[in-house]
């Protein structure tokens, strides 16, 4: 089955043909950045797993625990956790930013800024642009897709963890060990519990919020891009 893609070059050409070169200059940075940010989030996620896999291969054989590490291995462990923490925060922030960057890409590509009541730059977000898109029938499927993303537990977790890390305290990753034998994995990378806006968030494996949100954004970006192109061809 052929993987669906977004022809961004076609988007650029259509923006020029409908609105001119100046409009493309407004849209172009976000058109580039939306895929870059998603790629960055994937890079950081893969680095987290790569770092831990290398450490496990060197120091955690079958049934060995972190508590039994030698002094030198323990130093390596703390160095690894520092790197994993940096990648985890960067992954959260990159993934969280995708929505607003996509909103900017849509907003300027279809000329929303040329309307009688344009948004101020600081007002452009996934929420404000989605609201405007609900008045355009061609974007009905996209607004439904955005609704499903924004209302998902994984996205709400991502937003809370990112905002907590930005404004109050980091949501640190940790390595948990299952000594009960009830889990498939002896060792697991998790986000620690935290509280944000009065709500408690439990410890969870890092892939639980990150992978579903990444997959939803990957699909949403392609579908949005193709809808932009279809819409610009019609108008």
Short mmCIF file of N, CA, C and O in Angstrom, two decimals, residues 91-215:
data_model
loop_
_atom_site.label_atom_id
_atom_site.label_comp_id
_atom_site.label_asym_id
_atom_site.label_seq_id
_atom_site.Cartn_x
_atom_site.Cartn_y
_atom_site.Cartn_z
N UNK A 91 11.86 16.25 23.42
CA UNK A 91 10.83 15.51 22.69
C UNK A 91 9.45 16.05 23.01
O UNK A 91 8.63 16.29 22.11
N UNK A 92 9.17 16.26 24.29
CA UNK A 92 7.88 16.82 24.70
C UNK A 92 7.63 18.16 24.03
O UNK A 92 6.56 18.42 23.46
N UNK A 93 8.63 19.04 24.10
CA UNK A 93 8.45 20.40 23.58
C UNK A 93 8.32 20.42 22.06
O UNK A 93 7.51 21.18 21.51
N UNK A 94 9.11 19.60 21.38
CA UNK A 94 9.01 19.54 19.91
C UNK A 94 7.63 19.04 19.48
O UNK A 94 7.00 19.61 18.58
N UNK A 95 7.18 17.97 20.13
CA UNK A 95 5.89 17.39 19.76
C UNK A 95 4.74 18.35 20.07
O UNK A 95 3.81 18.50 19.28
N UNK A 96 4.84 19.02 21.21
CA UNK A 96 3.80 19.97 21.61
C UNK A 96 3.71 21.14 20.64
O UNK A 96 2.62 21.68 20.38
N UNK A 97 4.85 21.56 20.08
CA UNK A 97 4.87 22.72 19.19
C UNK A 97 4.29 22.44 17.81
O UNK A 97 3.95 23.36 17.07
N UNK A 98 4.18 21.16 17.45
CA UNK A 98 3.73 20.80 16.09
C UNK A 98 2.35 21.37 15.80
O UNK A 98 2.09 21.89 14.70
N UNK A 99 1.45 21.32 16.78
CA UNK A 99 0.08 21.78 16.54
C UNK A 99 0.01 23.24 16.15
O UNK A 99 -0.66 23.60 15.16
N UNK A 100 0.70 24.09 16.88
CA UNK A 100 0.64 25.53 16.58
C UNK A 100 1.38 25.86 15.29
O UNK A 100 0.98 26.77 14.55
N UNK A 101 2.46 25.14 15.00
CA UNK A 101 3.16 25.38 13.73
C UNK A 101 2.29 24.94 12.55
O UNK A 101 2.21 25.64 11.53
N UNK A 102 1.61 23.81 12.69
CA UNK A 102 0.68 23.38 11.64
C UNK A 102 -0.43 24.40 11.47
O UNK A 102 -0.84 24.70 10.34
N UNK A 103 -0.91 24.95 12.58
CA UNK A 103 -1.96 25.98 12.51
C UNK A 103 -1.48 27.18 11.70
O UNK A 103 -2.22 27.73 10.88
N UNK A 104 -0.24 27.61 11.93
CA UNK A 104 0.32 28.72 11.16
C UNK A 104 0.43 28.37 9.68
O UNK A 104 0.14 29.20 8.80
N UNK A 105 0.83 27.13 9.39
CA UNK A 105 0.97 26.70 8.00
C UNK A 105 -0.38 26.75 7.28
O UNK A 105 -0.48 27.23 6.15
N UNK A 106 -1.41 26.27 7.94
CA UNK A 106 -2.75 26.30 7.36
C UNK A 106 -3.23 27.74 7.21
O UNK A 106 -3.73 28.14 6.14
N UNK A 107 -3.09 28.51 8.27
CA UNK A 107 -3.61 29.88 8.33
C UNK A 107 -3.08 30.73 7.17
O UNK A 107 -3.85 31.40 6.47
N UNK A 108 -1.77 30.70 6.96
CA UNK A 108 -1.19 31.54 5.91
C UNK A 108 -1.31 30.91 4.52
O UNK A 108 -1.43 31.63 3.52
N UNK A 109 -1.32 29.58 4.45
CA UNK A 109 -1.42 28.94 3.13
C UNK A 109 -2.77 29.18 2.47
O UNK A 109 -2.85 29.30 1.24
N UNK A 110 -3.84 29.25 3.25
CA UNK A 110 -5.16 29.46 2.65
C UNK A 110 -5.62 30.92 2.77
O UNK A 110 -6.78 31.24 2.50
N UNK A 111 -4.70 31.79 3.16
CA UNK A 111 -4.97 33.23 3.14
C UNK A 111 -5.92 33.73 4.22
O UNK A 111 -6.58 34.74 4.02
N UNK A 112 -5.95 33.08 5.36
CA UNK A 112 -6.83 33.53 6.44
C UNK A 112 -6.45 34.92 6.94
O UNK A 112 -7.31 35.67 7.43
N UNK A 113 -5.19 35.27 6.84
CA UNK A 113 -4.74 36.58 7.28
C UNK A 113 -5.26 37.71 6.40
O UNK A 113 -5.17 38.89 6.77
N UNK A 114 -5.80 37.36 5.24
CA UNK A 114 -6.33 38.35 4.30
C UNK A 114 -7.81 38.64 4.53
O UNK A 114 -8.40 39.44 3.81
N UNK A 115 -8.41 37.98 5.52
CA UNK A 115 -9.83 38.18 5.81
C UNK A 115 -10.05 39.52 6.50
O UNK A 115 -9.10 40.23 6.87
N UNK A 116 -11.32 39.87 6.69
CA UNK A 116 -11.66 41.15 7.32
C UNK A 116 -11.27 41.18 8.80
O UNK A 116 -11.04 42.25 9.36
N UNK A 117 -11.22 40.01 9.41
CA UNK A 117 -10.89 39.94 10.84
C UNK A 117 -9.76 38.94 11.07
O UNK A 117 -9.97 37.87 11.64
N UNK A 118 -8.54 39.31 10.67
CA UNK A 118 -7.42 38.38 10.84
C UNK A 118 -7.01 38.28 12.32
O UNK A 118 -7.27 39.18 13.12
N UNK A 119 -6.36 37.17 12.62
CA UNK A 119 -5.81 36.99 13.97
C UNK A 119 -4.49 37.74 14.09
O UNK A 119 -3.75 37.89 13.12
N UNK A 120 -4.20 38.21 15.29
CA UNK A 120 -2.86 38.72 15.55
C UNK A 120 -1.90 37.54 15.59
O UNK A 120 -2.30 36.41 15.90
N UNK A 121 -0.66 37.80 15.29
CA UNK A 121 0.31 36.70 15.22
C UNK A 121 0.31 35.85 16.49
O UNK A 121 0.36 34.62 16.43
N UNK A 122 0.27 36.51 17.64
CA UNK A 122 0.33 35.76 18.91
C UNK A 122 -0.95 34.97 19.18
O UNK A 122 -0.97 34.12 20.07
N UNK A 123 -2.01 35.24 18.41
CA UNK A 123 -3.28 34.54 18.60
C UNK A 123 -3.39 33.28 17.75
O UNK A 123 -4.31 32.48 17.94
N UNK A 124 -2.47 33.09 16.82
CA UNK A 124 -2.54 31.94 15.93
C UNK A 124 -2.13 30.68 16.68
O UNK A 124 -0.99 30.57 17.14
N UNK A 125 -3.03 29.75 16.80
CA UNK A 125 -2.76 28.50 17.52
C UNK A 125 -3.63 27.40 16.92
O UNK A 125 -4.54 27.66 16.12
N UNK A 126 -3.39 26.18 17.33
CA UNK A 126 -4.20 25.07 16.85
C UNK A 126 -5.66 25.25 17.24
O UNK A 126 -6.57 24.86 16.51
N UNK A 127 -5.90 25.91 18.37
CA UNK A 127 -7.26 26.11 18.85
C UNK A 127 -7.98 27.22 18.07
O UNK A 127 -9.13 27.05 17.64
N UNK A 128 -7.31 28.35 17.87
CA UNK A 128 -7.95 29.46 17.18
C UNK A 128 -8.15 29.18 15.70
O UNK A 128 -9.19 29.54 15.12
N UNK A 129 -7.19 28.52 15.07
CA UNK A 129 -7.31 28.21 13.65
C UNK A 129 -8.36 27.13 13.43
O UNK A 129 -9.14 27.19 12.47
N UNK A 130 -8.42 26.15 14.32
CA UNK A 130 -9.46 25.14 14.20
C UNK A 130 -10.84 25.77 14.23
O UNK A 130 -11.75 25.40 13.48
N UNK A 131 -11.03 26.74 15.12
CA UNK A 131 -12.31 27.44 15.24
C UNK A 131 -12.68 28.10 13.92
O UNK A 131 -13.83 28.05 13.47
N UNK A 132 -11.70 28.74 13.26
CA UNK A 132 -11.97 29.39 11.98
C UNK A 132 -12.22 28.36 10.87
O UNK A 132 -13.04 28.58 9.98
N UNK A 133 -11.52 27.24 10.93
CA UNK A 133 -11.69 26.20 9.91
C UNK A 133 -13.09 25.60 9.93
O UNK A 133 -13.56 25.09 8.91
N UNK A 134 -13.73 25.64 11.08
CA UNK A 134 -15.07 25.06 11.19
C UNK A 134 -16.10 25.81 10.34
O UNK A 134 -17.20 25.32 10.12
N UNK A 135 -15.72 26.98 9.84
CA UNK A 135 -16.59 27.70 8.92
C UNK A 135 -16.30 27.40 7.46
O UNK A 135 -16.92 27.99 6.57
N UNK A 136 -15.38 26.48 7.19
CA UNK A 136 -15.01 26.13 5.81
C UNK A 136 -15.32 24.66 5.59
O UNK A 136 -14.62 23.78 6.12
N UNK A 137 -16.38 24.34 4.84
CA UNK A 137 -16.81 22.94 4.68
C UNK A 137 -15.72 21.98 4.20
O UNK A 137 -15.69 20.82 4.60
N UNK A 138 -14.82 22.47 3.35
CA UNK A 138 -13.77 21.61 2.82
C UNK A 138 -12.84 21.08 3.91
O UNK A 138 -12.13 20.09 3.71
N UNK A 139 -12.85 21.71 5.07
CA UNK A 139 -11.96 21.31 6.16
C UNK A 139 -12.70 20.56 7.27
O UNK A 139 -12.14 20.38 8.37
N UNK A 140 -13.91 20.09 7.00
CA UNK A 140 -14.67 19.38 8.03
C UNK A 140 -13.93 18.16 8.58
O UNK A 140 -13.92 17.93 9.80
N UNK A 141 -13.34 17.37 7.71
CA UNK A 141 -12.63 16.17 8.16
C UNK A 141 -11.41 16.54 9.00
O UNK A 141 -11.08 15.85 9.97
N UNK A 142 -10.76 17.63 8.63
CA UNK A 142 -9.57 18.07 9.38
C UNK A 142 -9.97 18.56 10.77
O UNK A 142 -9.30 18.23 11.76
N UNK A 143 -11.04 19.33 10.88
CA UNK A 143 -11.45 19.81 12.20
C UNK A 143 -11.88 18.65 13.09
O UNK A 143 -11.64 18.68 14.30
N UNK A 144 -12.51 17.64 12.51
CA UNK A 144 -12.86 16.44 13.29
C UNK A 144 -11.60 15.74 13.78
O UNK A 144 -11.52 15.30 14.94
N UNK A 145 -10.61 15.63 12.91
CA UNK A 145 -9.34 14.99 13.27
C UNK A 145 -8.63 15.78 14.37
O UNK A 145 -8.06 15.20 15.30
N UNK A 146 -8.68 17.11 14.28
CA UNK A 146 -8.07 17.95 15.31
C UNK A 146 -8.80 17.76 16.64
O UNK A 146 -8.18 17.66 17.70
N UNK A 147 -10.14 17.70 16.58
CA UNK A 147 -10.92 17.47 17.81
C UNK A 147 -10.48 16.19 18.51
O UNK A 147 -10.29 16.16 19.72
N UNK A 148 -10.34 15.12 17.74
CA UNK A 148 -9.96 13.82 18.31
C UNK A 148 -8.57 13.88 18.94
O UNK A 148 -8.32 13.26 19.97
N UNK A 149 -7.68 14.64 18.31
CA UNK A 149 -6.34 14.80 18.86
C UNK A 149 -6.38 15.59 20.17
O UNK A 149 -5.86 15.14 21.20
N UNK A 150 -7.02 16.77 20.13
CA UNK A 150 -7.00 17.67 21.28
C UNK A 150 -7.73 17.09 22.49
O UNK A 150 -7.42 17.45 23.63
N UNK A 151 -8.69 16.20 22.24
CA UNK A 151 -9.46 15.62 23.33
C UNK A 151 -8.88 14.31 23.84
O UNK A 151 -9.37 13.76 24.84
N UNK A 152 -7.84 13.80 23.19
CA UNK A 152 -7.27 12.51 23.58
C UNK A 152 -6.50 12.64 24.89
O UNK A 152 -5.88 13.67 25.18
N UNK A 153 -6.54 11.59 25.70
CA UNK A 153 -5.83 11.60 26.97
C UNK A 153 -4.33 11.77 26.78
O UNK A 153 -3.65 12.42 27.58
N UNK A 154 -3.80 11.19 25.70
CA UNK A 154 -2.36 11.28 25.44
C UNK A 154 -1.94 12.73 25.15
O UNK A 154 -0.91 13.18 25.65
N UNK A 155 -2.77 13.44 24.37
CA UNK A 155 -2.43 14.84 24.07
C UNK A 155 -2.57 15.71 25.30
O UNK A 155 -1.73 16.59 25.55
N UNK A 156 -3.61 15.49 26.10
CA UNK A 156 -3.80 16.26 27.32
C UNK A 156 -2.64 16.04 28.28
O UNK A 156 -2.19 16.98 28.96
N UNK A 157 -2.14 14.80 28.34
CA UNK A 157 -0.96 14.51 29.15
C UNK A 157 0.25 15.29 28.61
O UNK A 157 1.01 15.90 29.38
N UNK A 158 0.44 15.24 27.29
CA UNK A 158 1.56 15.93 26.66
C UNK A 158 1.54 17.43 26.97
O UNK A 158 2.57 18.02 27.32
N UNK A 159 0.38 18.04 26.87
CA UNK A 159 0.24 19.48 27.14
C UNK A 159 0.59 19.77 28.59
O UNK A 159 1.35 20.72 28.88
N UNK A 160 0.06 18.97 29.51
CA UNK A 160 0.33 19.18 30.94
C UNK A 160 1.81 19.02 31.25
O UNK A 160 2.41 19.83 31.97
N UNK A 161 2.42 17.96 30.73
CA UNK A 161 3.83 17.69 31.00
C UNK A 161 4.73 18.78 30.41
O UNK A 161 5.71 19.21 31.03
N UNK A 162 4.40 19.24 29.20
CA UNK A 162 5.20 20.28 28.56
C UNK A 162 5.07 21.60 29.31
O UNK A 162 6.08 22.27 29.58
N UNK A 163 3.85 21.98 29.65
CA UNK A 163 3.66 23.25 30.35
C UNK A 163 4.27 23.22 31.75
O UNK A 163 4.83 24.21 32.21
N UNK A 164 4.18 22.08 32.42
CA UNK A 164 4.82 21.95 33.72
C UNK A 164 6.34 22.10 33.58
O UNK A 164 6.97 22.81 34.36
N UNK A 165 6.91 21.46 32.56
CA UNK A 165 8.35 21.51 32.35
C UNK A 165 8.82 22.91 31.96
O UNK A 165 9.95 23.31 32.28
N UNK A 166 7.96 23.66 31.28
CA UNK A 166 8.32 25.01 30.84
C UNK A 166 8.19 26.04 31.96
O UNK A 166 9.00 26.95 32.07
N UNK A 167 7.15 25.89 32.78
CA UNK A 167 6.80 26.98 33.68
C UNK A 167 6.93 26.69 35.18
O UNK A 167 6.95 27.61 35.98
N UNK A 168 6.99 25.42 35.55
CA UNK A 168 7.01 25.11 36.98
C UNK A 168 8.13 24.16 37.37
O UNK A 168 9.05 24.51 38.09
N UNK A 169 8.04 22.94 36.91
CA UNK A 169 9.09 21.97 37.22
C UNK A 169 9.14 20.92 36.12
O UNK A 169 8.13 20.62 35.47
N UNK A 170 10.34 20.39 35.92
CA UNK A 170 10.52 19.35 34.91
C UNK A 170 9.74 18.10 35.28
O UNK A 170 9.57 17.79 36.46
N UNK A 171 9.25 17.40 34.26
CA UNK A 171 8.67 16.07 34.47
C UNK A 171 9.75 15.08 34.07
O UNK A 171 9.94 14.79 32.88
N UNK A 172 10.51 14.59 35.04
CA UNK A 172 11.71 13.82 34.71
C UNK A 172 11.41 12.38 34.31
O UNK A 172 10.48 11.76 34.83
N UNK A 173 12.19 11.85 33.38
CA UNK A 173 12.10 10.41 33.10
C UNK A 173 12.87 9.64 34.17
O UNK A 173 13.76 10.18 34.83
N UNK A 174 12.52 8.40 34.33
CA UNK A 174 13.20 7.53 35.28
C UNK A 174 13.23 6.12 34.70
O UNK A 174 12.50 5.81 33.76
N UNK A 175 14.07 5.28 35.27
CA UNK A 175 14.09 3.87 34.89
C UNK A 175 13.45 3.08 36.02
O UNK A 175 13.91 3.15 37.16
N UNK A 176 12.38 2.39 35.74
CA UNK A 176 11.73 1.58 36.76
C UNK A 176 12.11 0.11 36.56
O UNK A 176 12.37 -0.33 35.44
N UNK A 177 12.13 -0.62 37.66
CA UNK A 177 12.43 -2.05 37.62
C UNK A 177 11.24 -2.82 38.19
O UNK A 177 10.69 -2.44 39.23
N UNK A 178 10.85 -3.84 37.50
CA UNK A 178 9.75 -4.70 37.98
C UNK A 178 10.34 -5.92 38.68
O UNK A 178 10.88 -6.81 38.04
N UNK A 179 10.22 -5.94 39.98
CA UNK A 179 10.74 -7.07 40.76
C UNK A 179 9.66 -8.11 41.02
O UNK A 179 9.91 -9.12 41.69
N UNK A 180 8.45 -7.88 40.51
CA UNK A 180 7.35 -8.81 40.78
C UNK A 180 7.23 -9.88 39.71
O UNK A 180 6.58 -10.92 39.92
N UNK A 181 7.80 -9.63 38.54
CA UNK A 181 7.68 -10.57 37.43
C UNK A 181 6.35 -10.48 36.71
O UNK A 181 6.03 -11.30 35.85
N UNK A 182 5.56 -9.43 37.02
CA UNK A 182 4.23 -9.30 36.43
C UNK A 182 4.24 -8.55 35.09
O UNK A 182 3.25 -8.55 34.37
N UNK A 183 5.36 -7.91 34.77
CA UNK A 183 5.44 -7.13 33.53
C UNK A 183 6.33 -7.83 32.52
O UNK A 183 7.19 -8.64 32.88
N UNK A 184 6.13 -7.49 31.26
CA UNK A 184 6.93 -8.09 30.20
C UNK A 184 8.37 -7.63 30.24
O UNK A 184 9.29 -8.35 29.85
N UNK A 185 8.58 -6.38 30.70
CA UNK A 185 9.92 -5.82 30.74
C UNK A 185 10.39 -5.68 32.18
O UNK A 185 9.64 -5.20 33.04
N UNK A 186 11.63 -6.06 32.42
CA UNK A 186 12.22 -5.84 33.74
C UNK A 186 12.49 -4.36 33.96
O UNK A 186 12.25 -3.82 35.04
N UNK A 187 12.99 -3.70 32.92
CA UNK A 187 13.32 -2.27 33.00
C UNK A 187 12.45 -1.49 32.02
O UNK A 187 12.23 -1.94 30.89
N UNK A 188 12.02 -0.32 32.45
CA UNK A 188 11.16 0.50 31.61
C UNK A 188 11.46 1.97 31.86
O UNK A 188 11.66 2.39 33.01
N UNK A 189 11.49 2.76 30.78
CA UNK A 189 11.68 4.21 30.92
C UNK A 189 10.30 4.84 31.12
O UNK A 189 9.39 4.65 30.30
N UNK A 190 10.17 5.59 32.20
CA UNK A 190 8.87 6.19 32.52
C UNK A 190 9.01 7.68 32.80
O UNK A 190 10.10 8.17 33.11
N UNK A 191 7.89 8.39 32.68
CA UNK A 191 7.79 9.74 33.21
C UNK A 191 7.32 9.64 34.65
O UNK A 191 6.41 8.87 34.96
N UNK A 192 7.92 10.44 35.53
CA UNK A 192 7.56 10.42 36.94
C UNK A 192 6.20 11.11 37.16
O UNK A 192 5.76 11.91 36.34
N UNK A 193 5.52 10.81 38.25
CA UNK A 193 4.25 11.48 38.56
C UNK A 193 4.46 12.99 38.72
O UNK A 193 5.54 13.44 39.14
N UNK A 194 3.45 13.77 38.38
CA UNK A 194 3.52 15.22 38.59
C UNK A 194 2.11 15.78 38.73
O UNK A 194 1.11 15.09 38.45
N UNK A 195 2.04 17.02 39.17
CA UNK A 195 0.77 17.72 39.31
C UNK A 195 0.82 18.97 38.46
O UNK A 195 1.80 19.73 38.51
N UNK A 196 -0.22 19.18 37.68
CA UNK A 196 -0.30 20.40 36.86
C UNK A 196 -1.73 20.93 36.88
O UNK A 196 -2.67 20.17 36.64
N UNK A 197 -1.87 22.21 37.17
CA UNK A 197 -3.19 22.86 37.22
C UNK A 197 -4.15 22.10 38.14
O UNK A 197 -5.33 21.95 37.81
N UNK A 198 -3.63 21.62 39.24
CA UNK A 198 -4.46 20.94 40.22
C UNK A 198 -4.80 19.50 39.92
O UNK A 198 -5.52 18.86 40.69
N UNK A 199 -4.28 18.97 38.80
CA UNK A 199 -4.58 17.59 38.43
C UNK A 199 -3.34 16.72 38.57
O UNK A 199 -2.24 17.14 38.19
N UNK A 200 -3.52 15.54 39.13
CA UNK A 200 -2.41 14.61 39.31
C UNK A 200 -2.27 13.69 38.10
O UNK A 200 -3.27 13.19 37.58
N UNK A 201 -1.04 13.51 37.67
CA UNK A 201 -0.74 12.61 36.55
C UNK A 201 0.16 11.50 37.07
O UNK A 201 1.19 11.76 37.70
N UNK A 202 -0.23 10.27 36.81
CA UNK A 202 0.49 9.12 37.34
C UNK A 202 1.74 8.82 36.51
O UNK A 202 1.87 9.26 35.37
N UNK A 203 2.63 8.05 37.12
CA UNK A 203 3.80 7.56 36.38
C UNK A 203 3.33 6.73 35.18
O UNK A 203 2.36 5.98 35.27
N UNK A 204 3.99 6.90 34.05
CA UNK A 204 3.62 6.10 32.86
C UNK A 204 4.84 5.89 31.98
O UNK A 204 5.77 6.71 31.97
N UNK A 205 4.88 4.78 31.24
CA UNK A 205 5.95 4.58 30.26
C UNK A 205 5.97 5.72 29.25
O UNK A 205 4.90 6.20 28.83
N UNK A 206 7.14 6.18 28.87
CA UNK A 206 7.21 7.37 28.01
C UNK A 206 6.51 7.16 26.68
O UNK A 206 6.00 8.12 26.08
N UNK A 207 6.45 5.91 26.20
CA UNK A 207 5.82 5.70 24.89
C UNK A 207 4.31 5.85 24.94
O UNK A 207 3.67 6.08 23.90
N UNK A 208 3.71 5.76 26.13
CA UNK A 208 2.24 5.82 26.22
C UNK A 208 1.67 7.15 25.72
O UNK A 208 0.70 7.14 24.97
N UNK A 209 2.24 8.31 26.12
CA UNK A 209 1.74 9.54 25.52
C UNK A 209 2.44 9.90 24.21
O UNK A 209 1.80 10.46 23.30
N UNK A 210 3.73 9.60 24.10
CA UNK A 210 4.50 10.12 22.96
C UNK A 210 4.15 9.45 21.63
O UNK A 210 3.96 10.13 20.62
N UNK A 211 4.08 8.13 21.60
CA UNK A 211 3.84 7.44 20.33
C UNK A 211 2.47 7.74 19.73
O UNK A 211 2.37 8.05 18.53
N UNK A 212 1.37 7.69 20.51
CA UNK A 212 0.05 7.99 19.92
C UNK A 212 -0.04 9.42 19.40
O UNK A 212 -0.63 9.66 18.33
N UNK A 213 0.53 10.38 20.14
CA UNK A 213 0.46 11.78 19.69
C UNK A 213 1.30 11.96 18.42
O UNK A 213 0.87 12.64 17.48
N UNK A 214 2.46 11.34 18.38
CA UNK A 214 3.30 11.40 17.17
C UNK A 214 2.54 10.85 15.97
O UNK A 214 2.53 11.45 14.89
N UNK A 215 1.91 9.70 16.14
CA UNK A 215 1.19 9.07 15.04
C UNK A 215 0.00 9.93 14.60
O UNK A 215 -0.27 10.06 13.39
#
